[in-house]
């Protein structure tokens, strides 16, 4: 068996769902240069739930037509992220299920403002390794757009 046989192929951009946050049909940019994935968020408010750190935020979806979605998630950690232009920023990290093609697995996302960026979601290398994806940057939207049924485990 070849080491690549179990890996699925994705392109530079793919459709995803984040069912744990109630978000379906998001465009994601695949960024193998980023370790951690990130999600465009605003109005980020930390709070405690049953003695655990949580965060409430507004997720922004779409590029041409802006959609907003209110979310809550447990905080996994707070990380200092250094951007490509050298600026450091402290960000909340959450973990939620991600559906891409026929696969679903937990992915950690940092929450940050990406309003000036074309893609509201970046998938970093840790998510790609865990999901066992091989990236062909010459392709886009290789996997079928996941549906709500895909995220609910329906056949």
mmCIF file of C-alpha atoms in Angstrom:
data_model
loop_
_atom_site.group_PDB
_atom_site.id
_atom_site.type_symbol
_atom_site.label_atom_id
_atom_site.label_comp_id
_atom_site.label_asym_id
_atom_site.label_seq_id
_atom_site.Cartn_x
_atom_site.Cartn_y
_atom_site.Cartn_z
ATOM 1 C CA UNK A 1 0.000 0.000 0.000
ATOM 2 C CA UNK A 2 1.331 3.417 -0.993
ATOM 3 C CA UNK A 3 1.480 6.028 1.799
ATOM 4 C CA UNK A 4 -0.695 8.337 -0.312
ATOM 5 C CA UNK A 5 -3.474 5.788 -0.936
ATOM 6 C CA UNK A 6 -5.541 6.808 2.114
ATOM 7 C CA UNK A 7 -5.228 10.555 1.414
ATOM 8 C CA UNK A 8 -8.005 12.434 -0.341
ATOM 9 C CA UNK A 9 -7.179 15.234 -2.793
ATOM 10 C CA UNK A 10 -8.396 18.791 -2.368
ATOM 11 C CA UNK A 11 -7.718 21.979 -4.272
ATOM 12 C CA UNK A 12 -6.640 25.459 -3.247
ATOM 13 C CA UNK A 13 -10.248 26.338 -2.375
ATOM 14 C CA UNK A 14 -12.988 24.019 -1.125
ATOM 15 C CA UNK A 15 -16.546 24.106 0.248
ATOM 16 C CA UNK A 16 -16.904 23.197 3.938
ATOM 17 C CA UNK A 17 -19.500 22.979 6.711
ATOM 18 C CA UNK A 18 -19.004 23.799 10.379
ATOM 19 C CA UNK A 19 -22.056 21.928 11.721
ATOM 20 C CA UNK A 20 -21.177 22.441 15.389
ATOM 21 C CA UNK A 21 -21.522 26.186 14.795
ATOM 22 C CA UNK A 22 -24.564 25.799 12.530
ATOM 23 C CA UNK A 23 -22.727 27.019 9.420
ATOM 24 C CA UNK A 24 -23.273 25.285 6.084
ATOM 25 C CA UNK A 25 -21.716 25.998 2.679
ATOM 26 C CA UNK A 26 -18.620 28.076 3.458
ATOM 27 C CA UNK A 27 -15.786 28.711 1.024
ATOM 28 C CA UNK A 28 -12.425 27.912 2.576
ATOM 29 C CA UNK A 29 -8.960 28.774 1.323
ATOM 30 C CA UNK A 30 -6.428 26.031 1.873
ATOM 31 C CA UNK A 31 -3.296 27.539 3.437
ATOM 32 C CA UNK A 32 -0.517 24.999 3.929
ATOM 33 C CA UNK A 33 1.747 27.820 5.150
ATOM 34 C CA UNK A 34 -0.470 28.409 8.183
ATOM 35 C CA UNK A 35 -0.289 25.944 11.047
ATOM 36 C CA UNK A 36 -3.664 26.773 12.600
ATOM 37 C CA UNK A 37 -6.969 27.335 10.809
ATOM 38 C CA UNK A 38 -8.843 30.593 11.318
ATOM 39 C CA UNK A 39 -12.381 31.901 11.079
ATOM 40 C CA UNK A 40 -13.516 35.487 10.497
ATOM 41 C CA UNK A 41 -15.242 36.705 13.665
ATOM 42 C CA UNK A 42 -16.233 39.964 15.329
ATOM 43 C CA UNK A 43 -17.970 40.981 18.572
ATOM 44 C CA UNK A 44 -15.837 38.391 20.394
ATOM 45 C CA UNK A 45 -16.929 38.218 24.046
ATOM 46 C CA UNK A 46 -15.453 35.753 26.540
ATOM 47 C CA UNK A 47 -17.688 34.337 29.289
ATOM 48 C CA UNK A 48 -17.816 31.431 31.744
ATOM 49 C CA UNK A 49 -20.186 28.494 31.445
ATOM 50 C CA UNK A 50 -20.136 25.935 34.253
ATOM 51 C CA UNK A 51 -16.697 27.164 35.298
ATOM 52 C CA UNK A 52 -15.252 26.712 31.789
ATOM 53 C CA UNK A 53 -14.075 29.501 29.444
ATOM 54 C CA UNK A 54 -16.359 30.082 26.470
ATOM 55 C CA UNK A 55 -16.579 32.735 23.790
ATOM 56 C CA UNK A 56 -19.545 34.323 22.044
ATOM 57 C CA UNK A 57 -18.900 35.825 18.592
ATOM 58 C CA UNK A 58 -20.396 36.805 15.264
ATOM 59 C CA UNK A 59 -19.130 34.777 12.310
ATOM 60 C CA UNK A 60 -19.156 36.533 8.970
ATOM 61 C CA UNK A 61 -19.841 34.431 5.897
ATOM 62 C CA UNK A 62 -19.759 35.093 2.190
ATOM 63 C CA UNK A 63 -17.740 37.535 0.131
ATOM 64 C CA UNK A 64 -20.259 39.170 -2.192
ATOM 65 C CA UNK A 65 -23.341 38.828 0.020
ATOM 66 C CA UNK A 66 -22.455 39.257 3.683
ATOM 67 C CA UNK A 67 -24.176 36.956 6.154
ATOM 68 C CA UNK A 68 -23.760 37.035 9.926
ATOM 69 C CA UNK A 69 -24.176 34.126 12.273
ATOM 70 C CA UNK A 70 -24.142 34.267 16.093
ATOM 71 C CA UNK A 71 -22.035 31.503 17.645
ATOM 72 C CA UNK A 72 -20.880 30.220 21.031
ATOM 73 C CA UNK A 73 -18.013 27.793 21.577
ATOM 74 C CA UNK A 74 -15.817 26.556 24.385
ATOM 75 C CA UNK A 75 -12.342 28.100 24.419
ATOM 76 C CA UNK A 76 -9.568 25.532 23.917
ATOM 77 C CA UNK A 77 -6.750 28.036 24.473
ATOM 78 C CA UNK A 78 -5.513 31.507 23.672
ATOM 79 C CA UNK A 79 -2.629 31.660 21.171
ATOM 80 C CA UNK A 80 -0.319 34.379 20.003
ATOM 81 C CA UNK A 81 -0.292 34.234 16.209
ATOM 82 C CA UNK A 82 2.341 35.956 14.103
ATOM 83 C CA UNK A 83 0.963 37.025 10.725
ATOM 84 C CA UNK A 84 2.877 36.989 7.443
ATOM 85 C CA UNK A 85 3.535 40.721 7.826
ATOM 86 C CA UNK A 86 5.202 40.159 11.222
ATOM 87 C CA UNK A 87 2.432 41.439 13.524
ATOM 88 C CA UNK A 88 1.565 39.349 16.598
ATOM 89 C CA UNK A 89 -2.003 39.004 17.830
ATOM 90 C CA UNK A 90 -3.565 37.126 20.743
ATOM 91 C CA UNK A 91 -6.515 35.003 19.565
ATOM 92 C CA UNK A 92 -9.078 32.692 21.115
ATOM 93 C CA UNK A 93 -8.913 29.113 19.862
ATOM 94 C CA UNK A 94 -12.059 26.988 19.546
ATOM 95 C CA UNK A 95 -12.572 23.405 18.354
ATOM 96 C CA UNK A 96 -15.512 22.413 16.180
ATOM 97 C CA UNK A 97 -16.433 19.705 13.680
ATOM 98 C CA UNK A 98 -15.568 20.405 10.042
ATOM 99 C CA UNK A 99 -17.095 18.633 7.037
ATOM 100 C CA UNK A 100 -15.127 18.565 3.780
ATOM 101 C CA UNK A 101 -16.204 16.190 1.041
ATOM 102 C CA UNK A 102 -17.335 12.998 2.777
ATOM 103 C CA UNK A 103 -15.047 13.471 5.792
ATOM 104 C CA UNK A 104 -15.814 15.080 9.142
ATOM 105 C CA UNK A 105 -13.321 15.675 11.955
ATOM 106 C CA UNK A 106 -12.607 18.161 14.781
ATOM 107 C CA UNK A 107 -10.546 21.219 13.832
ATOM 108 C CA UNK A 108 -9.138 24.048 15.954
ATOM 109 C CA UNK A 109 -9.819 27.571 14.672
ATOM 110 C CA UNK A 110 -8.485 30.891 15.867
ATOM 111 C CA UNK A 111 -11.016 33.716 15.819
ATOM 112 C CA UNK A 112 -9.880 36.916 14.102
ATOM 113 C CA UNK A 113 -11.064 39.793 11.936
ATOM 114 C CA UNK A 114 -10.605 38.919 8.276
ATOM 115 C CA UNK A 115 -12.867 41.620 6.835
ATOM 116 C CA UNK A 116 -10.214 42.750 4.359
ATOM 117 C CA UNK A 117 -9.554 39.179 3.198
ATOM 118 C CA UNK A 118 -11.318 37.459 0.313
ATOM 119 C CA UNK A 119 -11.846 34.189 2.201
ATOM 120 C CA UNK A 120 -13.482 34.154 5.624
ATOM 121 C CA UNK A 121 -12.074 30.725 6.504
ATOM 122 C CA UNK A 122 -8.507 29.458 6.183
ATOM 123 C CA UNK A 123 -7.691 25.781 6.656
ATOM 124 C CA UNK A 124 -4.178 25.368 8.008
ATOM 125 C CA UNK A 125 -1.781 22.450 7.879
ATOM 126 C CA UNK A 126 -2.839 20.881 11.205
ATOM 127 C CA UNK A 127 -6.418 20.464 9.938
ATOM 128 C CA UNK A 128 -5.181 19.012 6.648
ATOM 129 C CA UNK A 129 -2.895 16.511 8.384
ATOM 130 C CA UNK A 130 -5.644 15.351 10.752
ATOM 131 C CA UNK A 131 -8.172 15.129 7.909
ATOM 132 C CA UNK A 132 -5.599 13.265 5.786
ATOM 133 C CA UNK A 133 -5.828 15.546 2.756
ATOM 134 C CA UNK A 134 -3.335 15.995 -0.064
ATOM 135 C CA UNK A 135 -3.435 19.477 -1.658
ATOM 136 C CA UNK A 136 -3.133 20.061 -5.387
ATOM 137 C CA UNK A 137 -2.908 23.884 -5.657
ATOM 138 C CA UNK A 138 -3.612 23.741 -9.401
ATOM 139 C CA UNK A 139 -7.194 22.639 -8.626
ATOM 140 C CA UNK A 140 -10.180 24.266 -6.908
ATOM 141 C CA UNK A 141 -13.407 22.818 -5.499
ATOM 142 C CA UNK A 142 -12.376 19.195 -6.090
ATOM 143 C CA UNK A 143 -14.669 17.799 -3.399
ATOM 144 C CA UNK A 144 -18.445 18.038 -3.665
ATOM 145 C CA UNK A 145 -20.070 20.848 -1.713
ATOM 146 C CA UNK A 146 -21.103 19.258 1.593
ATOM 147 C CA UNK A 147 -24.798 19.323 2.428
ATOM 148 C CA UNK A 148 -26.522 19.504 5.778
ATOM 149 C CA UNK A 149 -27.151 15.741 5.496
ATOM 150 C CA UNK A 150 -23.375 15.159 5.188
ATOM 151 C CA UNK A 151 -22.859 16.966 8.477
ATOM 152 C CA UNK A 152 -25.602 15.000 10.203
ATOM 153 C CA UNK A 153 -24.116 11.651 9.214
ATOM 154 C CA UNK A 154 -26.932 10.753 6.825
ATOM 155 C CA UNK A 155 -26.054 8.336 3.966
#
